[in-house]
Tab-separated table of N, CA and C in Angstrom:
chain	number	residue	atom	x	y	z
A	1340	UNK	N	2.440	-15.964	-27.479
A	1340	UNK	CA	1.582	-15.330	-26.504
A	1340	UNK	C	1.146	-13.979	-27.044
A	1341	UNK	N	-0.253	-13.725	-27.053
A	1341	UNK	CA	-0.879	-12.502	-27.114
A	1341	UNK	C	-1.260	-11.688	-26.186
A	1342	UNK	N	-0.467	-10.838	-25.670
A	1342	UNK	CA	-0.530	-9.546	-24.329
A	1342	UNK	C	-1.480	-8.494	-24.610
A	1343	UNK	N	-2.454	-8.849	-24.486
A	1343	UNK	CA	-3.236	-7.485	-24.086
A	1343	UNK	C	-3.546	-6.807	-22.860
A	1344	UNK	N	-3.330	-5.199	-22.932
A	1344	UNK	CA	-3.391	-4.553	-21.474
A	1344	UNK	C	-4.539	-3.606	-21.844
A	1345	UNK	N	-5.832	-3.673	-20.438
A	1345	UNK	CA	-6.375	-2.104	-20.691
A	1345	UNK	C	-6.436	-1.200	-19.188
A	1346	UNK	N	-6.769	0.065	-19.549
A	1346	UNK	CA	-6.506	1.339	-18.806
A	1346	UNK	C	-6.707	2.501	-18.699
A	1347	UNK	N	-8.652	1.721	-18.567
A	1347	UNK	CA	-9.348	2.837	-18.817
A	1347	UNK	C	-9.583	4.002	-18.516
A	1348	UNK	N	-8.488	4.531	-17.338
A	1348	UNK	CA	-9.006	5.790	-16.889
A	1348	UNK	C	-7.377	7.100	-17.251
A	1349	UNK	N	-7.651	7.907	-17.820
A	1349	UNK	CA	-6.543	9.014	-17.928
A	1349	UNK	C	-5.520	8.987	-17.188
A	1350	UNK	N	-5.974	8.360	-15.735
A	1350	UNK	CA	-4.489	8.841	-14.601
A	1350	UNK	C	-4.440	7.555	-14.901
A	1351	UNK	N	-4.457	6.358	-15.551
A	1351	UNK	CA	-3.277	5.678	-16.007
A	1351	UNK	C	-2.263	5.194	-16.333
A	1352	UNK	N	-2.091	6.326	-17.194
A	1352	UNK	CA	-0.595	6.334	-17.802
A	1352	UNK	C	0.057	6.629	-17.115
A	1353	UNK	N	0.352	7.630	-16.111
A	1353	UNK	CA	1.146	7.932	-14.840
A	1353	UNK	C	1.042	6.885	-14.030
A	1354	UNK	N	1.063	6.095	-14.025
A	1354	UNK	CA	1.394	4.813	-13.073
A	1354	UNK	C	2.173	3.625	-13.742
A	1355	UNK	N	2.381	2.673	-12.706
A	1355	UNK	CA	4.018	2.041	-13.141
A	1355	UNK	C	3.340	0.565	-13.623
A	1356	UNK	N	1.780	0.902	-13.603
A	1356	UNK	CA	0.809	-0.400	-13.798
A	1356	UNK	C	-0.100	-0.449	-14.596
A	1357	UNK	N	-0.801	-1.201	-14.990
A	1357	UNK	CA	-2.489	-1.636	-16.188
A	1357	UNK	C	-3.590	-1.922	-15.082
A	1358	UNK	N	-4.596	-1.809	-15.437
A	1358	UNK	CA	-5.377	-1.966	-14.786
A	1358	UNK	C	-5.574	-3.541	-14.960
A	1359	UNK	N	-5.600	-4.193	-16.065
A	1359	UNK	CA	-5.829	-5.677	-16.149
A	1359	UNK	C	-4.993	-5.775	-17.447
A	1360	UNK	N	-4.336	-6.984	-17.534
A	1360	UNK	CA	-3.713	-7.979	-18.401
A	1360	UNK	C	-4.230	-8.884	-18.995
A	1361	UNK	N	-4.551	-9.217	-20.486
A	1361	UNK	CA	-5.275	-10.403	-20.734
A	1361	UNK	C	-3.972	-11.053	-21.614
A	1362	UNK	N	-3.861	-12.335	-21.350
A	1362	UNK	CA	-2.773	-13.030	-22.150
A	1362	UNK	C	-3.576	-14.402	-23.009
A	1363	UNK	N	-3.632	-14.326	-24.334
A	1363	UNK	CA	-4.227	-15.533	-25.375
A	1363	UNK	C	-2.925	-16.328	-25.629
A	1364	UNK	N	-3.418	-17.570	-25.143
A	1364	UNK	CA	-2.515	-18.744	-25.518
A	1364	UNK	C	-0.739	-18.423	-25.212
A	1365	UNK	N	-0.969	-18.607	-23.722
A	1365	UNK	CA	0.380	-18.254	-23.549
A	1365	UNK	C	0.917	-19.913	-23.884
A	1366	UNK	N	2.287	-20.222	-23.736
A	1366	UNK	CA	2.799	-21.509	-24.053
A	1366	UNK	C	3.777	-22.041	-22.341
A	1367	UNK	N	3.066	-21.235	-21.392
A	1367	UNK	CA	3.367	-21.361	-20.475
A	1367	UNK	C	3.310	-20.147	-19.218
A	1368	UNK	N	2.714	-20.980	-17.995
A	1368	UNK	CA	2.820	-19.656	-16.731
A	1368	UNK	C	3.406	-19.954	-15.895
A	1369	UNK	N	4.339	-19.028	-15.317
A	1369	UNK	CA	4.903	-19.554	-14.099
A	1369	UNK	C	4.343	-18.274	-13.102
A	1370	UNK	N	4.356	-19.296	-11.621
A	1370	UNK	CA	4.189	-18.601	-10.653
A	1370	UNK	C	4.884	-18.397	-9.478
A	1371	UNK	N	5.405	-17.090	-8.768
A	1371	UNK	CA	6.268	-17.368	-8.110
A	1371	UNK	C	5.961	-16.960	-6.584
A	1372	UNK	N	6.598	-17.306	-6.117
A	1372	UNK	CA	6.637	-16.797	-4.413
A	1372	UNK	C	6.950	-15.654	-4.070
A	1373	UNK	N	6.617	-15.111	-3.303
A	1373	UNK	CA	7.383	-13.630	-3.129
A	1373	UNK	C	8.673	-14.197	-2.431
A	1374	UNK	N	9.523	-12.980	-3.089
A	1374	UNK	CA	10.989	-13.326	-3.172
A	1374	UNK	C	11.201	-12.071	-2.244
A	1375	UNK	N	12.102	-11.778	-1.317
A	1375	UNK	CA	12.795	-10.951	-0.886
A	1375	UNK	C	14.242	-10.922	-1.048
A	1376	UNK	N	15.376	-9.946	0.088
A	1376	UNK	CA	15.755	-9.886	0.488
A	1376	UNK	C	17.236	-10.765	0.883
A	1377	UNK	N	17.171	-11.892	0.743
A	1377	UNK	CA	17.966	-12.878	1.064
A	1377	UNK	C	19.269	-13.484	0.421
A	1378	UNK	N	20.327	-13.376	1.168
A	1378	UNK	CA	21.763	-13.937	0.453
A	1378	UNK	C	21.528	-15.440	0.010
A	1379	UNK	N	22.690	-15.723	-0.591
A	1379	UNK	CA	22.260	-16.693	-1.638
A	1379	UNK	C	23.078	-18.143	0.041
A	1380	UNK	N	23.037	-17.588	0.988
A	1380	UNK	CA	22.726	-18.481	2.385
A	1380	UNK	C	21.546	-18.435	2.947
A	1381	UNK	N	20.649	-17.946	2.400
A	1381	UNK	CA	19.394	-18.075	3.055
A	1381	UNK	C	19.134	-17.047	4.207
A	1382	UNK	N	19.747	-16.286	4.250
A	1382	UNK	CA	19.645	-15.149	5.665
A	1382	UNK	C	19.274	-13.579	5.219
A	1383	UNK	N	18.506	-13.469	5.795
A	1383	UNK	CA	17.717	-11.813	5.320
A	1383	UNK	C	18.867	-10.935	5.609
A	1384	UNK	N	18.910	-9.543	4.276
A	1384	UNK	CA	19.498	-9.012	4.539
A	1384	UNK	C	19.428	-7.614	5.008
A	1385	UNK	N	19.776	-7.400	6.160
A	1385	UNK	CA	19.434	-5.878	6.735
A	1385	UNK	C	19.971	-4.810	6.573
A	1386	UNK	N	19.272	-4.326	5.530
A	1386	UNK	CA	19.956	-2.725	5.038
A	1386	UNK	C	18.832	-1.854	4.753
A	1387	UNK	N	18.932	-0.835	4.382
A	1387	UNK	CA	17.941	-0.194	3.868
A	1387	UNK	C	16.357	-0.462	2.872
A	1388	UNK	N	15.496	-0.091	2.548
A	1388	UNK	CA	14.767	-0.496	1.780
A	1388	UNK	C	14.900	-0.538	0.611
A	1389	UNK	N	15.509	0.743	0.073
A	1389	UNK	CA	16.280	0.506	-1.208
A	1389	UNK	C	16.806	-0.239	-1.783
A	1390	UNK	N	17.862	-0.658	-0.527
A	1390	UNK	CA	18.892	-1.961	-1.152
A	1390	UNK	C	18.150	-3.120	-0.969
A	1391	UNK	N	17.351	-3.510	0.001
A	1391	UNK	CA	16.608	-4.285	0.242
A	1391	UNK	C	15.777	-4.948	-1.243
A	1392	UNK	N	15.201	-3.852	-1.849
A	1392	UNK	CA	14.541	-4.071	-3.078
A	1392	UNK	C	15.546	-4.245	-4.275
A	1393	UNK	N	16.527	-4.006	-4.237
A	1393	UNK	CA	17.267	-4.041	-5.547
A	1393	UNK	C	17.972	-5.674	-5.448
A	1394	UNK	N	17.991	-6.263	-3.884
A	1394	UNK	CA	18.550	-6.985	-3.647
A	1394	UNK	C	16.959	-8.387	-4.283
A	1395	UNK	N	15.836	-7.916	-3.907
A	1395	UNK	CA	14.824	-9.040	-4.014
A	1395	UNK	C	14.399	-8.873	-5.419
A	1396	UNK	N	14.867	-7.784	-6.403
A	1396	UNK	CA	14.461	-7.484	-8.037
A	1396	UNK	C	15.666	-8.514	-8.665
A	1397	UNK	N	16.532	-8.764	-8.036
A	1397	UNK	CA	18.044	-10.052	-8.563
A	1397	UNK	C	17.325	-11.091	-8.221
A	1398	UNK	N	16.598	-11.038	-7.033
A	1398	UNK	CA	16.454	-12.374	-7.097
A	1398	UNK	C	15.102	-12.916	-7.431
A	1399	UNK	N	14.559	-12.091	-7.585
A	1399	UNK	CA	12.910	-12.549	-8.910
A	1399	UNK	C	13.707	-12.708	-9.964
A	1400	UNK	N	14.544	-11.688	-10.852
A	1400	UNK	CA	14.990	-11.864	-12.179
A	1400	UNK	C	16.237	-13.239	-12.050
A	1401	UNK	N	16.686	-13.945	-11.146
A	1401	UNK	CA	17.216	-14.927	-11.003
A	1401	UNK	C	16.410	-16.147	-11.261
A	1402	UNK	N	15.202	-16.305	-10.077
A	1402	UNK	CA	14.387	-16.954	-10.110
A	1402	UNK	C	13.711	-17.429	-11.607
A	1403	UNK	N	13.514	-15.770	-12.056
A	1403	UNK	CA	12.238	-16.203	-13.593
A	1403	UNK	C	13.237	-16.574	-14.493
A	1404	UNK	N	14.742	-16.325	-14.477
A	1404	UNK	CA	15.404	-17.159	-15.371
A	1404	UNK	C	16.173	-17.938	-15.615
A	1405	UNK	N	16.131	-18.937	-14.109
A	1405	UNK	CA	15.999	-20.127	-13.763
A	1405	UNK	C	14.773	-21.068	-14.518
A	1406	UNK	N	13.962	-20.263	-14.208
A	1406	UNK	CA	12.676	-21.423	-15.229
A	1406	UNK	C	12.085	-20.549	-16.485
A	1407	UNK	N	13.482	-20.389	-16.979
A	1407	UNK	CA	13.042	-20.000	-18.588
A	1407	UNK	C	12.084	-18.818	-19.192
A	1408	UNK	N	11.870	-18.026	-17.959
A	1408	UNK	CA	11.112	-17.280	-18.886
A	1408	UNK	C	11.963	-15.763	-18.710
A	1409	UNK	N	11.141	-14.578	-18.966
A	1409	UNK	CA	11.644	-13.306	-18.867
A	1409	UNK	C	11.136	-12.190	-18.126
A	1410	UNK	N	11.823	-10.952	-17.494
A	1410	UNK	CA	11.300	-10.481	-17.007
A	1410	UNK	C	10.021	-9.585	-17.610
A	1411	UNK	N	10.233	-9.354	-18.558
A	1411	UNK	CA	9.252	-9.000	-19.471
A	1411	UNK	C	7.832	-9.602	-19.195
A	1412	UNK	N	7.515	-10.545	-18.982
A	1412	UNK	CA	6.824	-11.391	-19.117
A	1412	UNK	C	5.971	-11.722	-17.993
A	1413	UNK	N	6.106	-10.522	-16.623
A	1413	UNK	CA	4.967	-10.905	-15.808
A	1413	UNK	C	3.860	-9.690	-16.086
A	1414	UNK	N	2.854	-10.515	-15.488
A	1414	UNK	CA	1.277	-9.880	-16.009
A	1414	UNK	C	0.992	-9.339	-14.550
A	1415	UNK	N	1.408	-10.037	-13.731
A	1415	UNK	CA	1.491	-9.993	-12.040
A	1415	UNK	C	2.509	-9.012	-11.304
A	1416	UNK	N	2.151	-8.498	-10.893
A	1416	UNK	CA	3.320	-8.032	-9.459
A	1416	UNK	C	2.412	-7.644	-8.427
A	1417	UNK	N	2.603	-8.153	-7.299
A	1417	UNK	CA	2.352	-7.688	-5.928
A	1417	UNK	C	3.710	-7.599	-5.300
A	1418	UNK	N	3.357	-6.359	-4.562
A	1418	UNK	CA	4.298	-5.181	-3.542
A	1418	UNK	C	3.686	-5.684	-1.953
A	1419	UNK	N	4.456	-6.110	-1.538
A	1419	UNK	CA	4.002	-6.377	0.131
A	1419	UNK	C	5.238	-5.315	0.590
A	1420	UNK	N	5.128	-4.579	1.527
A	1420	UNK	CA	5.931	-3.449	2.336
A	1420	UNK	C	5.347	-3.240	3.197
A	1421	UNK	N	6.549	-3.260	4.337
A	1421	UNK	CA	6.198	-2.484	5.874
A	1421	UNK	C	5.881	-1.102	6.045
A	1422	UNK	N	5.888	-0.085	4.315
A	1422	UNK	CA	5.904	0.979	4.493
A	1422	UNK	C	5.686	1.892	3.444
A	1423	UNK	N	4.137	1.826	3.132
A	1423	UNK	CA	3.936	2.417	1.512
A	1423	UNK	C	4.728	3.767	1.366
A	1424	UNK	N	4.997	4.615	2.321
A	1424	UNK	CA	5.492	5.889	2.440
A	1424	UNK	C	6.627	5.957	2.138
A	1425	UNK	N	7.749	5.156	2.895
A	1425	UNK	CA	8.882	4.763	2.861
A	1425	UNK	C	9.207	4.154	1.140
A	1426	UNK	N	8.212	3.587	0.714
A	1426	UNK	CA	8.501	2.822	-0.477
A	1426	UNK	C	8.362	4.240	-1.724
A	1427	UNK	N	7.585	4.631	-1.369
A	1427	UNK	CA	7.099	5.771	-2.414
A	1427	UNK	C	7.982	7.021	-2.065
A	1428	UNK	N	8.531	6.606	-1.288
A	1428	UNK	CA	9.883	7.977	-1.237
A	1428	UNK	C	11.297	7.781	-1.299
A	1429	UNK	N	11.710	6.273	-0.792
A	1429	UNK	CA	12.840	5.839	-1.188
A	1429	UNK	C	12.951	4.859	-2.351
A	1430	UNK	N	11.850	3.913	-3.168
A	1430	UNK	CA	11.949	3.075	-3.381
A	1430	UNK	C	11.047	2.799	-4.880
A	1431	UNK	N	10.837	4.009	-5.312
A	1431	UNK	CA	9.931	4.194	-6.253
A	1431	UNK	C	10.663	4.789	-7.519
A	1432	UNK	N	11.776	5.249	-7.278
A	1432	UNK	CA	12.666	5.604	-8.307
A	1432	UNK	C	13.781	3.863	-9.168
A	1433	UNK	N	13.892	3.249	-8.067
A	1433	UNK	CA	14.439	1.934	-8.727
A	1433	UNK	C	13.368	0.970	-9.145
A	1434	UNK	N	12.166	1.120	-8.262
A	1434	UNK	CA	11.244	0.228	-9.720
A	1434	UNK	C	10.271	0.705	-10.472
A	1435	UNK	N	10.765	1.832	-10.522
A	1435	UNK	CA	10.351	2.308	-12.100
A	1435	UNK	C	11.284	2.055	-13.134
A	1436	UNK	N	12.485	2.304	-12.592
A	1436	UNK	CA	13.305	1.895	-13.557
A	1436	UNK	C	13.565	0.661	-13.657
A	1437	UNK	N	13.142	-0.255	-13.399
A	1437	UNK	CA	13.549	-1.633	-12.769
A	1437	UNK	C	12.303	-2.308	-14.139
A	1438	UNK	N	10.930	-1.805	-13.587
A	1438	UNK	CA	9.797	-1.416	-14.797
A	1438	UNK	C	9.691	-1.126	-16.349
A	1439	UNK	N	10.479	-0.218	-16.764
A	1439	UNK	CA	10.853	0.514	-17.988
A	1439	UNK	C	11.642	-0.705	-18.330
A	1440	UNK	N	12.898	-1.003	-17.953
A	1440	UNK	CA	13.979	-1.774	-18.317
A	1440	UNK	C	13.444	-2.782	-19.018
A	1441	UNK	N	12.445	-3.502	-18.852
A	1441	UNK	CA	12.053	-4.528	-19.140
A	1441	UNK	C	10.485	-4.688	-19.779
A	1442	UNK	N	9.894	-3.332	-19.841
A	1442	UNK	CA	8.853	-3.355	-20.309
A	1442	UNK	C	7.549	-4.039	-19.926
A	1443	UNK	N	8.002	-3.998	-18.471
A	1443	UNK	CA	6.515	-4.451	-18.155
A	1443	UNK	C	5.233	-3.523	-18.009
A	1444	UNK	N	4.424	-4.455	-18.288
A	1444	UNK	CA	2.734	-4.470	-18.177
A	1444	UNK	C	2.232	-4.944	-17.265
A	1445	UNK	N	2.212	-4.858	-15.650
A	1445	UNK	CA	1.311	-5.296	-15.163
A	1445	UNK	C	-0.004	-4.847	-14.193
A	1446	UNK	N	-0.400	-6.042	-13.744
A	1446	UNK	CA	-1.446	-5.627	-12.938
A	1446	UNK	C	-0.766	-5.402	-11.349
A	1447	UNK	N	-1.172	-4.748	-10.764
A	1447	UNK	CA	0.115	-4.637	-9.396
A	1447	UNK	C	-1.124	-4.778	-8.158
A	1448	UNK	N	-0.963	-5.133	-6.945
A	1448	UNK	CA	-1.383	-4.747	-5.988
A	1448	UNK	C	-0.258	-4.324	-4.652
A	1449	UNK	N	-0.363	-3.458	-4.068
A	1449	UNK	CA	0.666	-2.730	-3.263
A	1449	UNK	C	-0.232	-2.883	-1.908
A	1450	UNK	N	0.541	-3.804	-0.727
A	1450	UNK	CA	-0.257	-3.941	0.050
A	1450	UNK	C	0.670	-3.573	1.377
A	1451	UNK	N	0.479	-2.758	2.262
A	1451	UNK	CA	1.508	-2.244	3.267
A	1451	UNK	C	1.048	-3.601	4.523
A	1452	UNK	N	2.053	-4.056	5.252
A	1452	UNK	CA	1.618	-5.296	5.863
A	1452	UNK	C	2.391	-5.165	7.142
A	1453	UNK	N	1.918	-5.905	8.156
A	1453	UNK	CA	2.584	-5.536	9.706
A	1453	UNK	C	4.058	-5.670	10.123
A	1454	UNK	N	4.753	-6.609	9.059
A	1454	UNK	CA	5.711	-7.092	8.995
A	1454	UNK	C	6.282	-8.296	7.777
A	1455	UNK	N	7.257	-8.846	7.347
A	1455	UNK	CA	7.421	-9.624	6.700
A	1455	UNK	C	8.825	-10.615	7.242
A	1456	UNK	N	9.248	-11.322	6.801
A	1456	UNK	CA	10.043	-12.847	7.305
A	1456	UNK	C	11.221	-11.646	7.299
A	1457	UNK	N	12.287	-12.226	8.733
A	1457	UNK	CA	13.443	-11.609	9.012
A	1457	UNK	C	13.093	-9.715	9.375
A	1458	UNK	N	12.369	-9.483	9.690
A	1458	UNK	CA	12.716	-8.072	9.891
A	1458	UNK	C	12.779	-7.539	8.166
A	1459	UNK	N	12.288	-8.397	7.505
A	1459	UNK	CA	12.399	-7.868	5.831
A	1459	UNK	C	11.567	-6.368	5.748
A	1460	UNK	N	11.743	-5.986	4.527
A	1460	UNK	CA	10.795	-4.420	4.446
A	1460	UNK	C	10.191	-4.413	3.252
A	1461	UNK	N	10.375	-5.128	2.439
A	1461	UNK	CA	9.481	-5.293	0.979
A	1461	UNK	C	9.676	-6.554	0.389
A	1462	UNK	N	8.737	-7.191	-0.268
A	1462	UNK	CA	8.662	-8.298	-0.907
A	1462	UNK	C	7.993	-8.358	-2.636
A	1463	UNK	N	8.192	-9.017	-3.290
A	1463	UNK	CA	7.785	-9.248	-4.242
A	1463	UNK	C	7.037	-10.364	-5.094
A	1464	UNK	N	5.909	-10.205	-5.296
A	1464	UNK	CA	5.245	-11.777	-5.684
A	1464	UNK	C	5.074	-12.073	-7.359
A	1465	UNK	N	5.316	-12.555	-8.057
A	1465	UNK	CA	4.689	-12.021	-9.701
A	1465	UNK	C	4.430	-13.032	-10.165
A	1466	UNK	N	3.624	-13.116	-11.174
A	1466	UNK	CA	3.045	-14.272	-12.126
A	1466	UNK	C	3.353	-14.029	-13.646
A	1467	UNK	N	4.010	-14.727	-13.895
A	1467	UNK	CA	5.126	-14.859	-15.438
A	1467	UNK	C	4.699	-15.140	-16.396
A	1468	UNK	N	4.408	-15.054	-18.006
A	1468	UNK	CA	4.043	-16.365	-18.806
A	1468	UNK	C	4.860	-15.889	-19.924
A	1469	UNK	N	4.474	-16.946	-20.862
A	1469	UNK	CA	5.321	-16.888	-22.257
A	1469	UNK	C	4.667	-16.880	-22.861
């Protein structure tokens, strides 16, 4: 797979994202669901947003390596949250680092939403390839 990212504007680089991803001849894409929150019983878990997110970043990186690929490797992330404010003040320090760790490149959309499944507070959607 050939990853190309561009990002054309200066305030760029200060962000945890690319403006667009182009991938040549990947040897595979996976796509996933947004993942939250949830014990490995199926029941949302109610804690903070913080933990909330560290709890649904295990279980994307569970998920993507369940079907073989890496975290490295999404071009995708969408942010669904009950609370861009909340996210950008509690929740922006673990996925950046969450980000770095793994070297991603992606394209992101961050969309604040009325609610999500269980009383959840952030979700995660991403699109993977190899």
């Amino acid at each position: 797979m050939q990853k190309n990212t561009t990002d054309p504007w200066e305030w760029g680089k200060y962000t945890n994202s690319v403006q667009a991803v182009e991938i040549k001849e990947p040897t595979g894409t996976l796509y996933c669901s947004g993942q939250v929150a949830i014990d490995a019983n199926g029941q949302p878990v109610a804690a903070d947003m913080n933990t909330q997110l560290e709890l649904t970043i295990k279980n994307l990186e569970h998920l993507i390596s369940q079907a073989g690929y890496e975290p490295g490797g999404i071009v995708r992330l969408n942010v669904y949250t009950t609370s861009t404010q909340e996210f950008f003040t509690s929740c922006v320090q673990t996925y950046q680092a969450w980000i770095a760790k793994h070297g991603i490149k992606q394209a992101t959309t961050m969309l604040e939403v009325k609610g999500l499944f269980g009383g959840l507070t952030v979700e995660l959607e991403a699109t993977v390839v190899k």
